[in-house]
Short mmCIF file of C-alpha atoms in Angstrom, two decimals:
data_model
loop_
_atom_site.label_atom_id
_atom_site.label_comp_id
_atom_site.label_asym_id
_atom_site.label_seq_id
_atom_site.Cartn_x
_atom_site.Cartn_y
_atom_site.Cartn_z
CA MET F 1 18.87 7.08 -42.73
CA ALA F 2 22.92 7.46 -41.42
CA ARG F 3 25.26 5.73 -42.99
CA ASN F 4 27.91 3.86 -41.22
CA SER F 5 30.76 3.13 -43.91
CA ASN F 6 33.26 1.66 -41.19
CA ASN F 7 32.24 -1.15 -40.65
CA ARG F 8 9.17 -17.18 -36.88
CA ARG F 9 8.81 -13.60 -35.63
CA ARG F 10 8.48 -10.92 -34.75
CA TYR F 11 11.12 -9.98 -32.07
CA GLN F 12 11.49 -6.27 -30.80
CA ARG F 13 15.18 -6.27 -29.06
CA GLY F 14 18.08 -5.01 -29.36
CA ARG F 15 21.75 -4.86 -28.82
CA ARG F 16 30.78 -4.31 -34.60
CA LYS F 17 34.79 -1.25 -35.96
CA ASN F 18 37.50 -3.64 -37.05
CA LYS F 19 39.83 -4.59 -35.19
CA GLY F 20 42.53 -6.69 -36.04
CA PHE F 21 43.43 -10.13 -33.37
CA LYS F 22 47.69 -9.08 -33.54
CA THR F 23 47.48 -12.04 -30.84
CA TRP F 24 45.17 -14.80 -30.02
CA SER F 25 42.06 -14.18 -29.76
CA PHE F 26 38.52 -15.65 -28.63
CA ARG F 27 35.04 -15.81 -28.17
CA LYS F 28 34.35 -12.66 -29.38
CA LYS F 29 37.62 -14.82 -29.84
CA LEU F 30 36.03 -17.83 -27.39
CA ILE F 31 37.39 -20.60 -29.78
CA THR F 32 41.10 -20.08 -28.57
CA ILE F 33 39.98 -19.53 -25.22
CA PHE F 34 38.51 -23.15 -25.38
CA SER F 35 40.88 -24.27 -27.43
CA CYS F 36 43.38 -23.30 -24.64
CA LEU F 37 41.34 -25.52 -21.89
CA ILE F 38 40.98 -28.46 -24.86
CA VAL F 39 45.04 -28.17 -24.45
CA LEU F 40 45.01 -28.77 -21.19
CA LEU F 41 42.35 -32.01 -21.61
CA LEU F 42 43.82 -33.87 -24.34
CA SER F 43 47.36 -32.91 -22.46
CA SER F 44 45.78 -35.26 -19.38
CA GLY F 45 44.73 -37.95 -20.89
CA ILE F 46 41.96 -39.30 -22.18
CA VAL F 47 39.51 -40.43 -19.29
CA TYR F 48 40.34 -37.39 -17.87
CA ALA F 49 39.14 -35.57 -20.86
CA ALA F 50 35.91 -37.23 -21.16
CA ASN F 51 35.50 -36.48 -17.03
CA LYS F 52 36.12 -32.87 -17.62
CA TYR F 53 33.81 -33.44 -21.08
CA GLN F 54 30.51 -34.29 -19.26
CA LYS F 55 30.79 -30.96 -17.61
CA ILE F 56 29.73 -28.90 -20.32
CA GLU F 57 25.89 -29.15 -21.96
CA LYS F 58 25.62 -31.29 -25.11
CA GLN F 59 22.43 -30.37 -27.98
CA GLU F 60 22.00 -32.14 -31.05
CA VAL F 61 21.11 -29.76 -34.18
CA SER F 62 19.16 -31.21 -37.19
CA ALA F 63 21.85 -30.56 -40.64
CA LYS F 64 18.66 -30.29 -42.07
CA GLU F 65 17.48 -27.10 -39.92
CA LEU F 66 20.76 -25.13 -40.77
CA ASP F 67 19.24 -23.32 -44.17
CA ILE F 68 23.20 -25.22 -45.23
CA SER F 69 22.23 -23.71 -49.45
CA LYS F 70 23.22 -26.23 -51.94
CA ASP F 71 22.69 -23.59 -54.29
CA VAL F 72 26.92 -22.43 -53.47
CA VAL F 73 30.19 -23.91 -53.88
CA HIS F 74 31.10 -24.21 -50.00
CA GLU F 75 34.84 -24.32 -49.68
CA LYS F 76 36.41 -27.19 -49.17
CA GLY F 77 39.05 -27.49 -45.91
CA TYR F 78 37.49 -24.91 -44.44
CA LEU F 79 35.67 -25.15 -40.39
CA ASN F 80 33.36 -23.00 -39.84
CA VAL F 81 31.79 -22.61 -36.48
CA ALA F 82 29.26 -20.65 -34.70
CA LEU F 83 30.42 -18.92 -31.85
CA PHE F 84 27.45 -17.39 -29.64
CA GLY F 85 28.07 -15.42 -26.06
CA LEU F 86 24.79 -15.03 -24.55
CA ASP F 87 23.55 -13.13 -22.14
CA SER F 88 21.23 -15.37 -19.95
CA ARG F 89 20.59 -14.27 -16.13
CA ASP F 90 19.37 -18.14 -15.33
CA GLY F 91 22.31 -19.86 -16.15
CA THR F 92 20.77 -21.46 -19.06
CA LEU F 93 22.46 -21.67 -22.52
CA GLY F 94 19.35 -22.85 -25.30
CA GLU F 95 16.02 -20.70 -27.32
CA GLY F 96 14.87 -18.44 -24.64
CA ASN F 97 18.59 -16.33 -24.34
CA LEU F 98 19.72 -13.57 -26.45
CA SER F 99 23.55 -13.74 -28.41
CA ASP F 100 24.47 -10.50 -27.00
CA THR F 101 27.37 -11.98 -29.45
CA ILE F 102 27.74 -13.49 -32.68
CA MET F 103 30.68 -14.73 -34.21
CA ILE F 104 31.95 -17.08 -37.00
CA ALA F 105 35.52 -19.14 -36.49
CA SER F 106 36.44 -20.21 -39.60
CA LEU F 107 40.04 -22.42 -39.19
CA ASN F 108 41.56 -23.17 -42.50
CA GLN F 109 43.04 -26.86 -42.14
CA GLU F 110 46.26 -26.44 -44.15
CA THR F 111 47.10 -22.91 -42.56
CA GLY F 112 46.16 -23.15 -39.46
CA GLU F 113 44.76 -20.07 -39.73
CA VAL F 114 41.69 -18.64 -38.03
CA ARG F 115 39.82 -15.98 -39.11
CA LEU F 116 37.06 -14.14 -36.72
CA VAL F 117 33.34 -12.12 -38.18
CA SER F 118 31.60 -10.55 -35.68
CA VAL F 119 27.80 -10.46 -36.65
CA PHE F 120 26.65 -7.52 -35.53
CA ARG F 121 23.64 -8.00 -33.47
CA ASP F 122 21.35 -5.48 -34.77
CA THR F 123 21.77 -6.48 -37.80
CA LEU F 124 18.78 -7.35 -39.47
CA LEU F 125 18.48 -10.39 -41.23
CA GLU F 126 16.33 -13.28 -41.97
CA LEU F 127 15.04 -15.51 -39.79
CA LYS F 128 13.98 -19.15 -40.61
CA ASP F 129 10.76 -18.72 -41.14
CA GLY F 130 11.48 -15.46 -43.68
CA SER F 131 10.59 -12.92 -40.81
CA LEU F 132 13.38 -9.54 -40.71
CA ASN F 133 14.61 -9.21 -37.40
CA LYS F 134 18.23 -8.43 -35.77
CA ALA F 135 20.61 -11.23 -35.01
CA ASN F 136 20.95 -11.76 -31.60
CA SER F 137 16.49 -13.13 -31.39
CA ALA F 138 17.41 -16.25 -33.37
CA TYR F 139 19.28 -17.84 -30.73
CA ALA F 140 16.32 -17.43 -28.47
CA PHE F 141 13.31 -18.30 -30.81
CA GLY F 142 14.99 -21.39 -31.36
CA GLY F 143 17.69 -22.22 -30.15
CA PRO F 144 21.57 -23.02 -31.71
CA GLU F 145 20.06 -24.88 -34.93
CA ASP F 146 18.96 -20.81 -35.50
CA GLY F 147 21.11 -19.86 -34.33
CA ILE F 148 23.00 -21.67 -37.10
CA ALA F 149 20.33 -21.42 -39.35
CA LEU F 150 20.36 -17.32 -39.34
CA ILE F 151 24.09 -17.13 -40.42
CA ASN F 152 24.70 -19.97 -43.28
CA LYS F 153 20.95 -18.60 -44.88
CA ASN F 154 22.00 -14.49 -44.73
CA MET F 155 25.22 -15.52 -45.62
CA ASP F 156 25.51 -18.25 -48.07
CA LEU F 157 27.49 -20.45 -45.50
CA ASN F 158 27.37 -23.94 -44.88
CA ILE F 159 28.59 -24.25 -40.86
CA ASP F 160 27.38 -27.09 -39.17
CA LYS F 161 29.07 -26.37 -35.31
CA TYR F 162 28.56 -24.32 -32.81
CA VAL F 163 29.90 -23.33 -29.58
CA ALA F 164 27.53 -21.14 -27.00
CA VAL F 165 28.74 -19.53 -23.87
CA ASN F 166 27.13 -17.77 -21.04
CA PHE F 167 28.83 -13.93 -21.76
CA ASN F 168 28.68 -14.29 -17.49
CA ALA F 169 31.26 -17.44 -17.35
CA LEU F 170 34.35 -14.67 -19.29
CA VAL F 171 34.15 -12.95 -14.72
CA ASP F 172 35.30 -16.67 -13.99
CA ILE F 173 37.93 -17.08 -15.70
CA ILE F 174 39.59 -13.15 -15.84
CA ASP F 175 38.96 -13.52 -11.68
CA ALA F 176 40.77 -16.98 -12.33
CA LEU F 177 43.09 -15.10 -14.67
CA GLY F 178 44.10 -12.34 -11.44
CA GLY F 179 42.03 -9.91 -14.50
CA VAL F 180 42.84 -7.92 -17.21
CA GLU F 181 45.01 -4.23 -17.31
CA ILE F 182 43.08 -2.03 -19.75
CA GLU F 183 42.86 1.70 -20.25
CA LEU F 184 39.55 3.07 -19.74
CA THR F 185 38.66 7.36 -20.16
CA LEU F 186 36.66 8.96 -17.49
CA GLU F 187 33.42 8.46 -20.01
CA GLU F 188 33.72 4.14 -20.20
CA ILE F 189 34.76 4.16 -15.94
CA GLY F 190 30.87 5.69 -15.30
CA HIS F 191 29.31 3.20 -17.64
CA LEU F 192 31.12 0.60 -16.30
CA ASN F 193 30.62 1.22 -12.89
CA ASN F 194 27.39 1.94 -13.36
CA TYR F 195 27.07 -1.88 -15.57
CA SER F 196 28.67 -2.75 -12.57
CA VAL F 197 25.81 -3.76 -10.57
CA GLU F 198 24.00 -5.51 -12.39
CA THR F 199 26.80 -7.72 -13.26
CA SER F 200 27.45 -8.32 -9.87
CA GLU F 201 23.61 -8.73 -8.92
CA VAL F 202 23.14 -11.95 -11.22
CA THR F 203 26.87 -12.93 -10.91
CA GLY F 204 26.66 -13.38 -7.54
CA VAL F 205 30.87 -11.41 -7.88
CA SER F 206 31.67 -8.83 -5.95
CA TYR F 207 34.05 -5.71 -6.63
CA THR F 208 34.86 -2.50 -5.94
CA ALA F 209 33.52 1.00 -7.63
CA LEU F 210 36.19 2.62 -9.57
CA PRO F 211 37.12 6.20 -8.85
CA PRO F 212 35.63 8.92 -11.40
CA GLU F 213 39.79 9.41 -12.66
CA ALA F 214 40.66 7.94 -16.38
CA GLY F 215 43.88 5.89 -15.94
CA THR F 216 44.81 2.13 -16.98
CA TYR F 217 43.55 0.01 -13.89
CA ASN F 218 43.57 -3.63 -13.63
CA LEU F 219 40.11 -4.95 -14.03
CA CYS F 220 39.00 -8.11 -12.07
CA GLY F 221 35.73 -10.65 -13.41
CA VAL F 222 32.32 -7.67 -12.94
CA GLN F 223 33.66 -4.85 -14.01
CA ALA F 224 35.88 -6.00 -17.28
CA VAL F 225 32.90 -7.83 -18.65
CA SER F 226 30.68 -4.72 -17.48
CA TYR F 227 33.45 -2.50 -19.71
CA ALA F 228 32.69 -5.53 -22.40
CA ARG F 229 29.20 -4.44 -22.77
CA ILE F 230 29.33 0.06 -22.96
CA ARG F 231 27.42 0.58 -25.73
CA TYR F 232 26.51 4.64 -24.67
CA THR F 233 29.68 6.03 -26.23
CA GLU F 234 30.21 7.44 -29.16
CA GLY F 235 30.66 4.40 -31.47
CA GLY F 236 27.66 3.28 -29.88
CA ASP F 237 27.22 -0.28 -31.25
CA PHE F 238 29.98 -0.78 -32.53
CA LYS F 239 33.09 0.39 -30.68
CA ARG F 240 31.65 -1.47 -28.08
CA ALA F 241 32.52 -4.06 -30.05
CA GLU F 242 35.77 -2.81 -30.23
CA ARG F 243 35.96 -3.18 -26.50
CA GLN F 244 34.68 -7.10 -26.22
CA ARG F 245 36.98 -7.88 -28.60
CA LEU F 246 39.73 -5.88 -26.67
CA VAL F 247 38.79 -7.89 -22.68
CA LEU F 248 38.93 -11.32 -24.33
CA GLU F 249 42.50 -10.82 -26.61
CA LEU F 250 43.70 -10.11 -23.41
CA ILE F 251 41.93 -13.23 -21.71
CA ALA F 252 43.06 -15.38 -24.37
CA GLU F 253 47.27 -13.90 -24.52
CA LYS F 254 46.73 -14.95 -20.71
CA THR F 255 45.21 -18.03 -21.34
CA ARG F 256 48.11 -19.39 -22.88
CA ARG F 257 50.04 -18.87 -20.27
CA ALA F 258 48.42 -20.29 -17.29
CA ASN F 259 49.43 -22.97 -15.85
CA ILE F 260 47.78 -26.68 -15.47
CA GLY F 261 46.27 -25.78 -12.08
CA THR F 262 44.88 -22.40 -13.26
CA LEU F 263 43.72 -24.07 -16.43
CA ASN F 264 41.71 -26.30 -14.53
CA LYS F 265 40.20 -23.99 -11.97
CA ILE F 266 38.99 -22.27 -14.57
CA ILE F 267 37.50 -25.53 -17.17
CA ASP F 268 35.51 -26.68 -13.16
CA LYS F 269 33.94 -23.34 -13.33
CA VAL F 270 33.74 -22.68 -17.62
CA PHE F 271 32.56 -25.39 -18.68
CA PRO F 272 29.01 -26.32 -17.12
CA GLN F 273 28.57 -23.06 -18.75
CA VAL F 274 28.99 -23.96 -22.41
CA SER F 275 26.93 -25.77 -24.72
CA THR F 276 28.40 -27.18 -27.89
CA ASN F 277 27.32 -29.60 -30.50
CA PHE F 278 31.20 -31.08 -30.78
CA THR F 279 32.20 -34.81 -29.40
CA LEU F 280 34.79 -35.60 -27.06
CA ALA F 281 35.98 -37.01 -30.44
CA ASP F 282 35.92 -33.47 -32.53
CA ILE F 283 37.86 -31.87 -29.74
CA LEU F 284 40.40 -34.67 -28.88
CA THR F 285 41.31 -34.07 -33.32
CA TYR F 286 41.27 -30.36 -33.18
CA ALA F 287 43.67 -30.20 -29.95
CA LYS F 288 45.86 -32.20 -30.90
CA ASP F 289 47.25 -30.06 -33.25
CA ILE F 290 45.62 -26.49 -31.76
CA LEU F 291 49.71 -25.30 -30.53
CA HIS F 292 50.00 -24.97 -33.91
CA PHE F 293 46.64 -23.31 -34.79
CA LYS F 294 47.23 -19.22 -34.94
CA MET F 295 45.31 -16.38 -35.41
CA GLY F 296 44.62 -14.03 -38.51
CA GLU F 297 43.09 -11.54 -39.11
CA SER F 298 39.24 -10.94 -37.95
CA MET F 299 36.10 -8.18 -39.33
CA GLY F 300 32.90 -6.69 -38.51
CA PHE F 301 29.36 -7.43 -40.89
CA PRO F 302 28.23 -5.87 -42.10
CA SER F 303 31.56 -3.21 -42.41
CA THR F 304 29.64 -1.48 -45.10
CA ASN F 305 26.07 -0.44 -43.51
CA GLU F 306 22.68 1.88 -42.28
CA PHE F 307 21.32 2.61 -39.44
CA ALA F 308 17.29 3.01 -39.38
CA MET F 309 14.51 2.50 -36.96
CA LEU F 310 11.82 0.60 -37.78
CA SER F 311 7.95 -0.10 -36.14
CA GLN F 312 8.02 -3.02 -34.57
CA VAL F 313 12.08 -3.96 -34.92
CA GLY F 314 13.45 -1.01 -33.85
CA SER F 315 16.89 0.29 -34.13
CA VAL F 316 18.62 -1.92 -36.89
CA VAL F 317 21.84 -2.22 -38.58
CA VAL F 318 21.25 -2.37 -42.15
CA PRO F 319 23.60 -3.96 -44.82
CA VAL F 320 24.58 -1.97 -48.06
CA THR F 321 23.96 -4.02 -49.58
CA LEU F 322 23.62 -7.74 -48.20
CA GLU F 323 24.79 -9.12 -50.78
CA SER F 324 27.74 -6.99 -51.25
CA ASN F 325 28.31 -7.71 -47.94
CA VAL F 326 28.55 -11.10 -47.72
CA LYS F 327 31.03 -10.90 -50.48
CA GLU F 328 33.61 -8.72 -49.14
CA VAL F 329 32.62 -12.43 -46.19
CA HIS F 330 33.86 -15.08 -48.29
CA SER F 331 36.02 -13.25 -49.83
CA PHE F 332 38.01 -12.42 -46.38
CA LEU F 333 37.59 -15.93 -45.47
CA PHE F 334 38.46 -17.45 -48.30
CA GLY F 335 40.57 -15.56 -50.55
CA ASP F 336 39.48 -14.63 -54.21
CA ASN F 337 37.30 -18.24 -54.70
CA GLY F 338 35.01 -16.84 -57.05
CA TYR F 339 32.10 -16.98 -55.04
CA LEU F 340 28.55 -16.49 -56.67
CA PRO F 341 25.64 -15.34 -54.62
CA SER F 342 22.28 -17.74 -53.68
CA ASP F 343 19.60 -16.71 -55.14
CA THR F 344 17.58 -17.21 -51.76
CA LEU F 345 20.60 -14.69 -50.64
CA LYS F 346 19.67 -12.69 -53.12
CA SER F 347 16.64 -12.47 -52.72
CA VAL F 348 17.00 -11.72 -48.84
CA SER F 349 19.22 -8.96 -49.68
CA ALA F 350 15.94 -7.84 -51.36
CA SER F 351 14.46 -7.72 -48.88
CA VAL F 352 16.30 -6.39 -46.44
CA ALA F 353 16.68 -3.20 -48.35
CA ALA F 354 13.05 -2.77 -48.68
CA ARG F 355 11.82 -3.01 -45.36
CA ALA F 356 14.32 -0.41 -44.92
CA SER F 357 13.81 1.95 -47.68
CA GLY F 358 13.16 5.33 -46.39
CA GLN F 359 13.46 4.45 -42.23
CA SER F 360 15.32 6.29 -40.49
CA THR F 361 16.54 7.79 -37.34
CA GLU F 362 19.32 9.26 -35.06
CA SER F 363 21.09 7.16 -34.33
CA ALA F 364 20.75 2.97 -34.35
CA TYR F 365 21.81 2.33 -30.70
CA THR F 366 20.80 5.63 -28.08
CA ASP F 367 16.53 5.13 -28.80
CA GLU F 368 15.49 1.69 -26.68
CA ASP F 369 12.12 0.75 -27.05
CA GLU F 370 11.14 0.83 -22.87
CA ASP F 371 8.41 -2.26 -22.99
CA PHE F 372 12.48 -4.10 -23.44
CA TYR F 373 14.42 -2.46 -21.46
CA VAL F 374 14.71 -1.71 -17.46
CA PRO F 375 17.15 0.48 -15.54
CA TYR F 376 18.97 -0.60 -12.85
CA THR F 377 19.46 2.66 -10.20
CA ASP F 378 21.69 1.12 -7.92
CA THR F 379 24.73 2.14 -7.52
CA THR F 380 26.44 0.79 -4.25
CA PRO F 381 29.79 -0.31 -4.49
CA THR F 382 30.62 -3.80 -2.74
CA ASP F 383 33.70 -5.10 -1.89
CA ASN F 384 36.50 -5.70 -4.64
CA TYR F 385 38.83 -8.67 -4.26
CA TYR F 386 41.31 -6.77 -7.24
CA GLU F 387 41.76 -3.91 -4.78
CA GLN F 388 45.20 -3.42 -2.90
CA GLY F 389 45.60 -0.17 -0.98
CA ASN F 390 42.35 1.29 -1.83
CA GLU F 391 40.70 1.11 0.86
CA SER F 392 38.00 4.29 0.56
CA MET F 393 36.72 4.17 -3.28
CA GLN F 394 33.85 6.78 -4.89
CA ALA F 395 30.58 5.85 -5.24
CA PRO F 396 30.17 5.25 -9.07
CA VAL F 397 29.54 7.61 -11.31
CA THR F 398 25.65 7.36 -12.78
CA ASP F 399 24.71 8.94 -15.89
CA THR F 400 23.20 6.61 -18.56
CA PRO F 401 21.15 4.04 -15.90
CA VAL F 402 22.10 -0.38 -16.83
CA GLN F 403 19.28 -1.73 -18.63
CA GLU F 404 18.14 -4.98 -18.55
CA GLU F 405 17.58 -6.79 -21.81
CA THR F 406 14.56 -9.36 -21.84
CA VAL F 407 12.99 -11.31 -23.30
CA PRO F 408 9.83 -11.34 -24.53
CA GLU F 409 7.37 -14.43 -24.63
CA GLN F 410 6.64 -15.66 -27.97
CA THR F 411 3.92 -15.38 -29.09
CA THR F 412 2.78 -16.71 -33.19
CA PRO F 413 3.22 -13.41 -35.93
CA GLU F 414 0.51 -11.72 -37.04
CA PRO F 415 0.15 -11.08 -40.63
CA VAL F 416 2.34 -8.90 -42.75
CA PRO F 417 2.00 -7.52 -45.98
CA GLU F 418 4.68 -8.33 -48.66
CA GLU F 419 7.56 -7.65 -46.33
CA PRO F 420 8.30 -9.96 -43.56
CA LEU F 421 9.44 -8.75 -40.03
CA GLN F 422 11.71 -8.80 -37.32
CA THR F 423 18.06 -10.41 -33.54
CA GLU F 424 24.92 -11.40 -28.70
#
């Protein structure tokens, strides 16, 4: 296996390096953007807030189905929330959608500090039914309930709240904010233009391809989201995670400076693409203190890992070891609190190690299963309303074709001897 020290059923799919949040951030900093919007709700009055809240999709989860370990002394004084960025092509927010992004936001209720942990979507973990698979498959199979359970079971946490957002909602947010400025390499421009074709088709929003020249550009929503999807460069999935963090940091910073009219426009566009089990009372309770919250550091999980190619699962990120990586997360989120891994976690850690033992691959992010990816070859640019003075733009640079991920039909798993198989 190639080591990276940087950081219910079989599900054959796939798709973070660590970068700190120096400013307010979210969803992959989602919590910040969502929270900033809540400020508007609170400041506008309870009746107005209740009306806007109705736009959000509410989904209850059963506490007994969340795999919260009773063997762990869970730290008090923290609000831990699961954040899911969904790769939803049809606008739905429940099961059947891969969680393109999986994050944990932990609020220290005494200090107001929010720390974030990004769970690499290709991480080999144990699902609720005992099978081993990529982390992003849990949400696809069982919606937010299974997504939360995956985090709790594999990381000894006690999460019972979640927020899920269609990743394409970021297009609307970025456009409402006037775009985000990002420095691009020539290689990134080629992939960005390629991904933008599909992003535009899925969202119905137009764009203009960037010229094949490295430099700093003000990216519209389609372009910025496409930039955040790039994974076919050096650094693969980890570099992709950095790009996503950067986009979200820029969104969060501009959201903080936005006026009421802009925030209201974003709410009307984005809230219908949000799912949560937070009640209006929950939101208003935390919203009153939102201006006192401050973003702390972030980390990627697992920070110490190996790449492996597993039969019937594909390329995965293997924690080395799951137990030691979880200890690091607990120390990062809660400090030196004497955390001891549960017996369940120890067992899962051993299962993950055994499943990956003896497997190898050259790369965990270039070999994809053809059955689950359909390449896009259309590279025709469309109009971009952020373009000023550029009357003609060159056609996109086409290197690696954009590949659409699809969710296979759920099937009853065949018995697997000894170890189960296995997920923004």
